XYZ file of C-alpha atoms in Angstrom:
296
model
C 16.878 5.267 -3.889
C 13.757 7.302 -4.629
C 10.238 6.016 -4.055
C 7.383 7.837 -5.741
C 4.121 7.141 -7.516
C 1.393 4.627 -6.728
C 2.293 1.230 -5.248
C -0.266 -1.565 -5.077
C -0.158 -3.883 -2.025
C -1.354 -6.987 -3.805
C -3.932 -9.346 -2.363
C -3.262 -13.073 -2.224
C -5.905 -14.745 -4.398
C -6.972 -18.278 -3.534
C -8.309 -20.983 -5.827
C -11.299 -23.259 -5.248
C -9.128 -25.665 -3.261
C -7.909 -22.850 -0.983
C -4.378 -22.708 -2.386
C -2.612 -19.577 -3.607
C -3.874 -18.879 -7.129
C -0.510 -18.220 -8.743
C -1.747 -17.479 -12.254
C -4.275 -14.963 -10.963
C -1.678 -13.258 -8.791
C 0.723 -12.980 -11.708
C -2.014 -11.578 -13.940
C -2.992 -8.993 -11.307
C 0.624 -7.903 -10.971
C 0.941 -7.378 -14.716
C -2.428 -5.604 -14.896
C -1.698 -2.962 -12.274
C 1.830 -2.337 -13.546
C 0.466 -2.100 -17.069
C -2.039 0.490 -15.857
C 0.778 2.686 -14.591
C 1.463 1.604 -11.005
C 5.023 2.468 -10.011
C 5.585 -0.787 -8.151
C 4.181 -3.588 -6.025
C 4.038 -4.579 -2.367
C 4.278 -8.279 -1.499
C 3.075 -9.564 1.876
C 1.557 -6.274 2.956
C -1.445 -6.453 5.281
C -3.705 -6.570 2.205
C -2.083 -9.910 1.320
C -3.307 -11.596 4.538
C 0.289 -12.563 5.401
C -0.614 -13.867 8.855
C -2.767 -16.563 7.258
C -0.039 -17.709 4.845
C 2.463 -20.374 5.805
C 6.161 -19.928 5.039
C 5.981 -21.817 1.771
C 3.047 -19.682 0.598
C 4.841 -16.501 1.596
C 7.909 -17.585 -0.369
C 5.707 -18.411 -3.365
C 4.184 -14.932 -3.331
C 7.547 -13.172 -3.049
C 9.166 -15.347 -5.731
C 6.336 -14.756 -8.169
C 6.139 -10.994 -7.666
C 9.923 -10.669 -7.738
C 9.937 -12.326 -11.138
C 7.224 -10.007 -12.464
C 8.962 -6.895 -11.125
C 12.318 -8.012 -12.480
C 10.813 -8.609 -15.915
C 9.058 -5.225 -15.895
C 11.879 -3.300 -14.196
C 9.537 -2.233 -11.384
C 10.271 -1.785 -7.669
C 9.113 -4.489 -5.263
C 8.641 -3.846 -1.552
C 8.083 -6.783 0.793
C 6.317 -6.680 4.140
C 8.957 -7.724 6.674
C 9.414 -6.400 10.189
C 11.530 -8.903 12.088
C 15.199 -9.852 11.737
C 14.179 -13.303 10.495
C 11.768 -11.938 7.886
C 14.321 -9.399 6.717
C 17.020 -12.070 6.583
C 14.839 -14.048 4.189
C 15.163 -11.177 1.707
C 18.938 -11.603 1.459
C 20.009 -12.727 -1.978
C 16.856 -11.372 -3.642
C 18.098 -8.588 -5.937
C 14.578 -7.890 -7.212
C 13.472 -6.716 -3.736
C 13.877 -2.947 -3.527
C 12.957 -2.393 0.134
C 11.075 -3.833 3.090
C 7.851 -2.356 4.476
C 8.288 -2.670 8.248
C 5.487 -2.071 10.720
C 5.972 0.019 13.842
C 5.873 -2.571 16.674
C 2.184 -3.178 17.397
C 0.280 -3.628 20.648
C 3.191 -3.232 23.072
C 3.330 0.586 22.757
C 7.089 0.719 23.422
C 7.336 4.512 23.303
C 8.892 6.741 20.685
C 12.569 6.376 21.742
C 12.179 2.594 21.628
C 10.636 2.764 18.156
C 13.696 4.663 16.938
C 16.003 2.124 18.595
C 13.992 -0.730 17.062
C 14.306 0.620 13.535
C 17.966 1.473 14.023
C 18.651 -2.166 14.883
C 16.455 -3.484 12.045
C 18.075 -1.221 9.464
C 21.574 -2.203 10.581
C 20.749 -5.895 10.108
C 18.588 -5.625 6.981
C 19.903 -6.534 3.530
C 17.530 -3.972 1.970
C 16.420 -0.432 2.873
C 13.386 0.003 5.128
C 10.118 1.879 4.704
C 8.488 2.459 8.095
C 4.796 1.546 8.199
C 3.173 3.989 10.621
C -0.470 3.153 11.278
C -1.196 4.160 14.895
C -4.888 3.252 14.895
C -3.743 -0.359 14.414
C -0.446 -0.442 16.313
C -1.454 1.755 19.256
C 1.813 3.699 18.984
C 1.742 7.394 18.102
C 4.820 9.026 16.549
C 5.471 12.761 16.596
C 6.897 14.621 13.626
C 10.155 14.896 15.576
C 10.326 11.097 15.885
C 9.549 10.656 12.192
C 12.464 12.976 11.442
C 14.712 10.896 13.721
C 13.648 7.780 11.833
C 14.319 9.516 8.511
C 17.858 10.269 9.664
C 18.660 6.573 10.291
C 20.953 4.969 7.718
C 18.941 2.491 5.692
C 15.514 4.052 6.366
C 14.245 5.543 3.108
C 10.595 6.349 3.666
C 7.362 6.004 5.583
C 3.947 4.668 4.732
C 1.920 7.293 6.568
C -1.504 5.995 7.582
C -2.488 8.040 10.619
C -6.210 8.161 9.841
C -6.453 11.918 9.299
C -4.434 14.915 8.193
C -3.259 16.587 11.382
C -0.690 19.196 12.329
C 2.204 16.718 12.405
C 1.439 15.539 8.881
C 1.329 19.107 7.610
C 4.600 19.926 9.380
C 6.331 16.840 7.968
C 5.246 17.537 4.397
C 6.023 21.248 4.671
C 9.681 20.394 5.216
C 10.272 16.768 4.193
C 13.612 15.182 5.101
C 16.022 14.813 2.203
C 15.998 11.367 0.636
C 12.968 10.276 2.668
C 9.771 9.377 0.814
C 6.407 10.062 2.416
C 3.913 7.607 0.910
C 0.258 8.056 1.824
C -1.427 4.953 3.154
C -4.972 6.132 3.939
C -6.862 5.597 0.705
C -9.774 7.961 1.329
C -7.549 10.988 2.011
C -4.805 10.302 -0.499
C -5.722 13.283 -2.676
C -5.136 15.912 0.051
C -1.963 14.119 1.135
C -0.629 14.310 -2.409
C -1.692 17.951 -2.571
C 0.378 18.627 0.549
C 3.444 17.055 -1.021
C 3.441 13.295 -0.403
C 5.673 11.707 -3.030
C 3.351 8.794 -3.628
C 0.995 6.268 -2.111
C 0.502 2.650 -1.142
C -3.156 1.956 -1.896
C -5.206 -1.239 -1.716
C -7.915 0.658 -3.627
C -5.564 0.837 -6.610
C -6.280 -2.803 -7.429
C -9.320 -1.139 -9.019
C -9.273 2.038 -11.129
C -5.483 1.765 -11.083
C -5.061 4.238 -13.914
C -7.282 6.729 -12.082
C -5.104 6.696 -8.979
C -1.991 7.037 -11.139
C -3.600 9.976 -12.933
C -4.436 11.549 -9.569
C -0.814 11.333 -8.394
C 0.429 12.713 -11.698
C -2.054 15.605 -11.606
C -0.938 16.752 -8.156
C 2.717 16.304 -9.140
C 2.396 18.719 -12.052
C 0.112 21.099 -10.160
C -3.111 20.498 -12.104
C -5.376 21.109 -9.095
C -8.592 21.336 -11.102
C -8.206 17.875 -12.552
C -6.826 16.419 -9.306
C -9.652 17.719 -7.100
C -12.403 16.372 -9.340
C -10.777 12.971 -9.704
C -9.773 12.828 -6.045
C -13.358 13.300 -4.881
C -14.609 10.415 -7.000
C -11.758 8.107 -6.015
C -12.314 8.892 -2.329
C -15.903 7.690 -2.676
C -14.644 4.476 -4.268
C -12.113 3.942 -1.476
C -14.710 4.561 1.216
C -16.898 1.840 -0.304
C -13.946 -0.561 -0.557
C -13.190 -0.101 3.143
C -16.803 -0.469 4.309
C -15.780 -3.946 5.500
C -12.337 -5.141 6.656
C -9.655 -4.981 3.982
C -9.119 -6.906 1.693
C -12.532 -8.577 1.804
C -14.299 -6.092 -0.456
C -11.369 -5.743 -2.857
C -11.307 -9.510 -3.314
C -15.056 -9.769 -3.781
C -15.018 -7.064 -6.453
C -12.028 -8.570 -8.256
C -13.898 -11.890 -8.316
C -17.050 -10.201 -9.626
C -14.915 -8.747 -12.415
C -13.572 -12.215 -13.227
C -10.003 -11.294 -12.319
C -9.496 -13.864 -9.527
C -10.985 -17.375 -9.295
C -12.692 -16.967 -5.894
C -13.419 -14.117 -3.470
C -12.122 -16.257 -0.591
C -10.426 -14.770 2.438
C -9.022 -16.716 5.366
C -10.039 -16.443 8.996
C -10.164 -14.224 10.965
C -11.698 -12.424 7.964
C -15.151 -13.119 6.544
C -16.606 -12.266 3.153
C -18.544 -8.974 2.897
C -22.262 -8.852 2.198
C -23.418 -8.557 -1.399
C -24.839 -5.058 -0.910
C -21.380 -3.736 -0.023
C -19.934 -5.276 -3.172
C -22.698 -3.856 -5.350
C -22.023 -0.347 -4.041
C -18.397 -0.626 -5.169
C -19.361 -1.971 -8.583
C -21.781 0.932 -9.033
C -19.104 3.461 -8.085
C -16.646 1.862 -10.475
C -19.208 2.100 -13.260
C -19.866 5.758 -12.458
C -16.134 6.486 -12.341
C -15.636 4.866 -15.740
C -18.536 6.837 -17.178
C -17.287 10.286 -16.185
C -14.387 11.792 -18.065
C -11.852 13.842 -16.161
C -11.046 17.430 -17.159
C -8.645 17.659 -20.057
C -4.951 17.820 -19.248
C -3.323 21.182 -19.650
C-alpha cells in the first residue's frame, strides 16, 4: 500500500448535551475529502480519544469508515495496543492503524523495535508508527526508523519530531522502499515536503484544507515558487492554531464558522481565549484574500 497526500486527523465534535455530534462529524469528513484531502484519521490525538468511552470510539470509527468507503478514501485509525488493534478486525474500510511509540516509559530503541514487531505480527491491518518524542519522551535514531521500516506490516511513520534535524534529512535523502514518511508537525510541513516527505497528517487541515493539498501538490511537482509562498502563509495559520493545546483552537474556529454545534472539549482540555480564536480567523481571512502564484 502507498500512503501519500494530506490526511486530516478529525476532531470529535460534541453537541449541546455533550454527546458526539454525529451529523457534524460526518459533514466535516465529507468537507475535507471534498476539498482534496487524501484520507482521514479516526481516533488520532486530535479526536480526544482518551476522553471517549468505548461506545463513542466505535461510533466515530463506524461513521468515518462509512464515509471513507463511500468516497473510496483511506481511513487510518489510532490504535496502539493489541486490544485496540484487534477491534479493527473485520473492518475492511480501515486501511491502517496509527500506532504511537510507547509513551512515558522510555523503553529504549531496541525495545521500540520489538514492540512494533509484536504489534505488527498481531495486527489485522498495516501499521503507521507515530513518532512524537516531545510527547512520548522516546527518541528514535534514523537507524531505528530504518529498522522499523523493515518490519513486515509497518508501512510508514508520522514524523513529528518538533524540528528538522540531521536524522530527518538523512531519512528523507534515502527513504526506505515502500515506507511512507508523513509529516506531523504542522508549522514545518512545507520544508518537510520539500525534503521529500510523501505526505502529511495535519490537524490544521481542518481549515484551509485545499491550501494544504495545494502545498503538497506544488512540492510534488517541483513548483518551489508557489510552494514557498503558500507554505509561509500556512505556517502562520498553523502557529496560531497551536497557540493553545490541540484541538481546542481548531474546535473553536470550526464552531465560529458554524461547522460544528459547539466548541466543547473535554477535560483535561479547556477552551482557548477569544483573542487566540480571533487571530486564527484573521489569518484565515488573509489567506483567502491572497491568491497563490499561477500554476506552471
